[in-house]
Each structure stands twice: as C-alpha cells, then as structure tokens.
Short mmCIF file of C-alpha atoms and ligand atoms in Angstrom, two decimals:
data_model
loop_
_atom_site.label_atom_id
_atom_site.label_comp_id
_atom_site.label_asym_id
_atom_site.label_seq_id
_atom_site.Cartn_x
_atom_site.Cartn_y
_atom_site.Cartn_z
CA UNK A 1425 137.08 -87.23 49.69
CA UNK A 1426 136.31 -88.02 53.30
CA UNK A 1427 133.62 -90.26 55.03
CA UNK A 1428 133.05 -90.24 59.01
CA UNK A 1429 129.75 -91.90 59.02
CA UNK A 1430 126.44 -91.58 57.17
CA UNK A 1431 125.70 -88.36 57.91
CA UNK A 1432 128.76 -86.97 57.12
CA UNK A 1433 130.60 -86.32 54.08
CA UNK A 1434 132.65 -83.54 52.54
CA UNK A 1435 134.31 -83.55 49.14
CA UNK A 1436 137.11 -80.99 47.44
CA UNK A 1437 137.53 -80.41 43.73
CA UNK A 1438 140.43 -78.50 42.32
CA UNK A 1439 137.98 -76.71 39.59
CA UNK A 1440 139.22 -76.02 35.89
CA UNK A 1441 140.92 -73.14 36.25
CA UNK A 1442 143.27 -72.99 39.10
CA UNK A 1443 146.75 -74.85 39.83
CA UNK A 1444 146.14 -75.93 42.86
CA UNK A 1445 143.35 -75.99 45.91
CA UNK A 1446 143.38 -73.62 48.61
CA UNK A 1447 140.37 -74.93 50.29
CA UNK A 1448 141.53 -77.63 53.44
CA UNK A 1449 138.38 -78.82 55.65
CA UNK A 1450 138.17 -80.69 58.46
CA UNK A 1451 135.66 -82.93 60.03
CA UNK A 1452 136.89 -84.64 63.64
CA UNK A 1453 134.59 -86.05 65.94
CA UNK A 1454 134.91 -86.15 70.09
CA UNK A 1455 133.23 -87.23 72.69
CA UNK A 1456 130.38 -85.43 72.22
CA UNK A 1457 131.31 -83.37 69.71
CA UNK A 1458 131.53 -82.38 66.10
CA UNK A 1459 133.74 -80.11 64.73
CA UNK A 1460 133.59 -79.11 60.48
CA UNK A 1461 134.89 -76.20 59.35
CA UNK A 1462 136.25 -75.41 55.65
CA UNK A 1463 139.44 -72.90 55.50
CA UNK A 1464 140.08 -71.38 52.23
CA UNK A 1465 143.24 -70.21 51.46
CA UNK A 1466 144.69 -66.80 49.63
CA UNK A 1467 148.58 -65.67 48.29
CA UNK A 1468 150.78 -66.94 46.77
CA UNK A 1469 153.79 -69.15 46.72
CA UNK A 1470 151.54 -71.47 48.17
CA UNK A 1471 151.23 -69.11 50.66
CA UNK A 1472 147.06 -70.20 50.56
CA UNK A 1473 147.73 -73.49 51.52
CA UNK A 1474 149.80 -72.95 54.00
CA UNK A 1475 147.41 -70.01 55.75
CA UNK A 1476 144.53 -72.74 55.33
CA UNK A 1477 146.11 -75.74 56.89
CA UNK A 1478 146.71 -73.36 59.75
CA UNK A 1479 143.61 -72.48 60.23
CA UNK A 1480 142.47 -76.83 60.17
CA UNK A 1481 145.57 -77.40 62.54
CA UNK A 1482 144.62 -75.23 64.39
CA UNK A 1483 140.89 -76.05 65.20
CA UNK A 1484 141.81 -79.54 65.16
CA UNK A 1485 144.44 -78.92 67.69
CA UNK A 1486 142.34 -77.05 69.84
CA UNK A 1487 141.26 -78.51 73.60
CA UNK A 1488 137.38 -78.11 73.23
CA UNK A 1489 135.87 -77.75 77.22
CA UNK A 1490 132.15 -78.01 76.08
CA UNK A 1491 131.15 -75.51 78.56
CA UNK A 1492 132.22 -72.61 76.93
CA UNK A 1493 132.15 -73.58 73.17
CA UNK A 1494 131.72 -70.06 72.04
CA UNK A 1495 134.86 -69.28 73.65
CA UNK A 1496 137.12 -72.08 72.62
CA UNK A 1497 136.42 -71.04 69.35
CA UNK A 1498 137.68 -67.92 69.21
CA UNK A 1499 141.02 -69.18 70.83
CA UNK A 1500 141.38 -71.14 68.51
CA UNK A 1501 140.65 -68.75 65.65
CA UNK A 1502 143.06 -66.32 67.77
CA UNK A 1503 145.74 -68.98 67.92
CA UNK A 1504 145.87 -69.40 63.40
CA UNK A 1505 145.86 -65.35 62.97
CA UNK A 1506 149.18 -65.54 65.38
CA UNK A 1507 150.64 -68.44 63.93
CA UNK A 1508 149.60 -66.61 60.03
CA UNK A 1509 151.26 -63.57 60.63
CA UNK A 1510 154.28 -64.76 62.71
CA UNK A 1511 154.70 -67.53 59.93
CA UNK A 1512 154.79 -63.74 57.40
CA UNK A 1513 157.76 -62.91 59.67
CA UNK A 1514 159.44 -65.29 59.54
CA UNK A 1515 159.18 -65.88 55.62
CA UNK A 1516 158.70 -63.06 53.19
CA UNK A 1517 157.76 -64.72 50.63
CA UNK A 1518 154.75 -65.89 52.29
CA UNK A 1519 154.09 -61.78 52.90
CA UNK A 1520 149.89 -61.28 52.18
CA UNK A 1521 149.52 -65.39 52.96
CA UNK A 1522 145.41 -65.55 54.54
CA UNK A 1523 142.72 -67.79 54.95
CA UNK A 1524 138.72 -67.97 55.34
CA UNK A 1525 137.63 -69.82 58.76
CA UNK A 1526 134.42 -71.38 58.06
CA UNK A 1527 133.49 -73.61 62.09
CA UNK A 1528 130.94 -75.34 63.46
CA UNK A 1529 131.00 -77.53 65.98
CA UNK A 1530 127.69 -79.32 66.85
CA UNK A 1531 127.04 -79.84 70.75
CA UNK A 1532 124.01 -81.64 71.49
CA UNK A 1533 120.97 -80.38 69.85
CA UNK A 1534 123.15 -77.02 69.13
CA UNK A 1535 125.67 -76.30 66.60
CA UNK A 1536 128.22 -73.40 67.46
CA UNK A 1537 129.56 -71.35 65.07
CA UNK A 1538 132.63 -68.82 64.20
CA UNK A 1539 133.77 -66.77 60.56
CA UNK A 1540 135.47 -65.38 59.13
CA UNK A 1541 135.69 -64.28 54.72
CA UNK A 1542 133.19 -65.69 52.46
CA UNK A 1543 133.08 -69.67 53.07
CA UNK A 1544 129.39 -70.18 53.91
CA UNK A 1545 126.95 -72.09 57.08
CA UNK A 1546 123.83 -72.80 55.23
CA UNK A 1547 121.44 -74.56 57.32
CA UNK A 1548 118.55 -76.42 55.71
CA UNK A 1549 114.97 -76.93 57.57
CA UNK A 1550 111.52 -77.74 56.42
CA UNK A 1551 113.33 -78.94 52.85
CA UNK A 1552 114.38 -74.80 53.29
CA UNK A 1553 117.76 -73.24 53.29
CA UNK A 1554 118.70 -70.35 55.60
CA UNK A 1555 122.28 -68.55 54.73
CA UNK A 1556 123.84 -68.28 58.50
CA UNK A 1557 127.32 -67.08 58.02
CA UNK A 1558 127.29 -63.70 56.39
CA UNK A 1559 130.29 -62.65 53.61
CA UNK A 1560 133.00 -61.10 55.03
CA UNK A 1561 133.05 -59.17 51.30
CA UNK A 1562 133.37 -55.41 49.59
CA UNK A 1563 130.84 -55.87 48.34
CA UNK A 1564 128.45 -57.28 50.76
CA UNK A 1565 128.43 -53.92 52.67
CA UNK A 1566 127.49 -52.06 48.96
CA UNK A 1567 124.86 -55.26 48.99
CA UNK A 1568 123.16 -54.46 52.35
CA UNK A 1569 123.30 -50.16 51.88
CA UNK A 1570 121.57 -51.45 48.48
CA UNK A 1571 123.73 -49.24 46.14
CA UNK A 1572 123.92 -52.98 43.94
CA UNK A 1573 121.68 -55.79 43.98
CA UNK A 1574 122.78 -59.04 44.15
CA UNK A 1575 122.26 -60.11 40.75
CA UNK A 1576 124.94 -56.98 40.25
CA UNK A 1577 127.45 -57.85 42.67
CA UNK A 1578 128.02 -61.76 40.51
CA UNK A 1579 129.52 -59.85 37.92
CA UNK A 1580 131.10 -57.02 40.17
CA UNK A 1581 134.47 -55.86 39.81
CA UNK A 1582 135.96 -56.17 43.26
CA UNK A 1583 133.32 -59.50 44.61
CA UNK A 1584 136.31 -61.15 45.48
CA UNK A 1585 137.85 -58.87 47.83
CA UNK A 1586 137.65 -60.05 50.84
CA UNK A 1587 137.09 -57.05 53.96
CA UNK A 1588 138.66 -59.90 56.50
CA UNK A 1589 140.48 -63.39 56.01
CA UNK A 1590 142.83 -65.20 59.22
CA UNK A 1591 146.50 -63.70 58.30
CA UNK A 1592 144.40 -59.96 57.81
CA UNK A 1593 146.10 -57.91 60.07
CA UNK A 1594 142.57 -57.08 61.97
CA UNK A 1595 139.52 -59.41 62.47
CA UNK A 1596 136.80 -59.65 64.26
CA UNK A 1597 134.89 -62.97 63.98
CA UNK A 1598 131.19 -63.05 63.53
CA UNK A 1599 129.82 -65.97 66.25
CA UNK A 1600 126.49 -67.48 67.02
CA UNK A 1601 124.93 -70.46 67.87
CA UNK A 1602 121.45 -72.78 66.42
CA UNK A 1603 118.87 -74.68 67.56
CA UNK A 1604 118.67 -77.99 65.27
CA UNK A 1605 116.46 -80.65 64.48
CA UNK A 1606 116.19 -84.30 63.58
CA UNK A 1607 116.68 -83.98 59.64
CA UNK A 1608 118.40 -80.60 59.62
CA UNK A 1609 121.57 -80.81 57.55
CA UNK A 1610 124.11 -78.34 57.69
CA UNK A 1611 125.89 -77.25 53.96
CA UNK A 1612 129.77 -75.86 54.78
CA UNK A 1613 131.28 -74.44 51.65
CA UNK A 1614 133.57 -72.89 50.18
CA UNK A 1615 132.60 -70.11 47.71
CA UNK A 1616 133.76 -71.89 44.92
CA UNK A 1617 130.01 -73.80 45.02
CA UNK A 1618 128.49 -70.37 46.19
CA UNK A 1619 130.17 -68.21 43.50
CA UNK A 1620 128.42 -70.63 40.75
CA UNK A 1621 125.47 -71.45 42.22
CA UNK A 1622 121.84 -69.26 43.52
CA UNK A 1623 120.46 -70.20 46.46
CA UNK A 1624 117.80 -72.18 45.46
CA UNK A 1625 119.49 -74.65 43.52
CA UNK A 1626 121.87 -75.61 46.86
CA UNK A 1627 118.52 -75.62 48.26
CA UNK A 1628 116.89 -77.91 45.46
CA UNK A 1629 119.97 -80.17 45.72
CA UNK A 1630 120.66 -80.03 49.45
CA UNK A 1631 117.28 -81.24 50.27
CA UNK A 1632 117.06 -84.92 48.28
CA UNK A 1633 119.13 -87.81 48.23
CA UNK A 1634 122.40 -88.89 50.90
CA UNK A 1635 124.79 -86.84 52.17
CA UNK A 1636 127.87 -88.33 49.91
CA UNK A 1637 125.19 -87.79 46.59
CA UNK A 1638 124.58 -84.23 47.58
CA UNK A 1639 128.35 -83.14 48.08
CA UNK A 1640 128.92 -85.30 45.08
CA UNK A 1641 125.68 -83.64 43.10
CA UNK A 1642 126.72 -80.40 44.88
CA UNK A 1643 130.71 -80.81 43.34
CA UNK A 1644 128.94 -82.05 39.78
CA UNK A 1645 126.93 -78.43 39.32
CA UNK A 1646 129.44 -76.10 39.90
CA UNK A 1647 131.48 -77.77 37.22
CA UNK A 1648 128.96 -77.89 34.94
CA UNK A 1649 128.60 -74.11 35.36
CA UNK A 1650 132.72 -73.75 34.85
CA UNK A 1651 134.35 -75.03 37.68
CA UNK A 1652 136.19 -71.14 38.22
CA UNK A 1653 137.74 -71.84 42.19
CA UNK A 1654 138.77 -74.62 43.95
CA UNK A 1655 134.92 -75.65 45.61
CA UNK A 1656 134.06 -77.82 48.69
CA UNK A 1657 131.36 -78.67 50.86
CA UNK A 1658 131.12 -80.78 53.60
CA UNK A 1659 126.92 -82.04 55.03
CA UNK A 1660 125.42 -83.46 58.11
CA UNK A 1661 122.53 -83.95 58.80
CA UNK A 1662 121.15 -84.80 61.95
CA1 LIG B 2586 137.92 -69.72 47.17
#
C-alpha cells in the first residue's frame, strides 16, 4: 500500500494461491511529472520478483527529460531488457525469467505510455472505461482474428502465455499518448485483476468512491472471485 496524495493510491495483494508476490509497482513524482508503473514477473528461483524489480528500478532511476518522453520510455524499457538478459547470463538459475512492463508518465494534460505483456492501463472518462493497452498474449491474436470469443478466452489453456515480455528474446513495445481531462481516472493493473473481473465490474468500482477505497474494492472483488494470482492496482485521479 502506498499513498502519494489524495489523488493517487496503489494496493498489491499476494492472492490466495501463490507463494510469493511477483508483482511490483512504482509511483514516483518529479517536478511536473508523475511516473506510474506496474511490472508482473514470471520465472522460477525468485526470477519473477527479480525481473519485475529490474523493470521498476529502470523506470525509477531513469532521468526523464520532458522533451521527448516517448524516447525516454523506450530507453528505460530497453535498459531493463538488457539488465534482465545479462542477469540471466550471470546466473543460469534465473534463465527464463521475465516481466510485463506497463508504464504511464503524466505530463501536463497528457499521459505517455509504454507497454509489454498483459498488465493493463484503463482510462475512466465520463464514468466509462476504455482499455488503452492491448495484451501481448497468444490468445489476443486468436480473439482479434475471430478464432475464439472473449468468453472462450477466459478458460483457454494458453490464456496466460505471453508472446512478449521484458527479458524475452525480442520485444516490440507498444507506445502511445492521450489527453486527460479533469476528473478522469487512470487504472494500471496486473492481470491478477483482469482475469477475475470484467470491464463492466472494473468500471463500476472505478467510477465511484475515493481512489483509496476504489483500490481496496478492486482487490476485495478479485479475492472474492478466487484470487488465483497476485493482484496490483494503481489509481490516479485528475
Ligand atoms: Ca500475474
């Protein structure tokens, strides 16, 4: 649990089924900038936690310039990628580790973002949510070409399989920028949330209450649905 101000809150929970919490998050304020990040690690021998922490540290330590935030986000991500790959060369036990990386940098009335994996950014505007990021999963491709439905995707045997992660051989991060208006809310979350809650459920919780209560309710709703994974949420209101 972290609070930066009354407009920003984060919560993370190990869930009921996992031995460790391999989710990591970051809320960092710099003059005129705010960085929000979620990283969901994977891999045995503590590899998941290490990989997720490397992602978070790469964004915490990066010297963002404001002039070219999209470039800076990519540089920070590739720093994390290099670090994870070299750590695996140093220590064979960590081979196969990786992490998602979903980062939003808020500057003036804009959000710049970068994304690899299946953590997500949602924007709540006029009480309606929109998923900004697209999951980098094998089944996302199957959904998009109509091979399976969204409903079938929920129980598909390959639903957790990522086709991109930080630490995987090759990454092609998605990036973007969008405008924010007063009272808009941003949600960053790990898949521990989205695997249990529908967009409509997320929307109804996100559209009510303070950011702190919203985070707590999102976690509680996830646990109620079984809490099969680590779950992490960051909510920011403008
Ligand atoms: Ca997860």
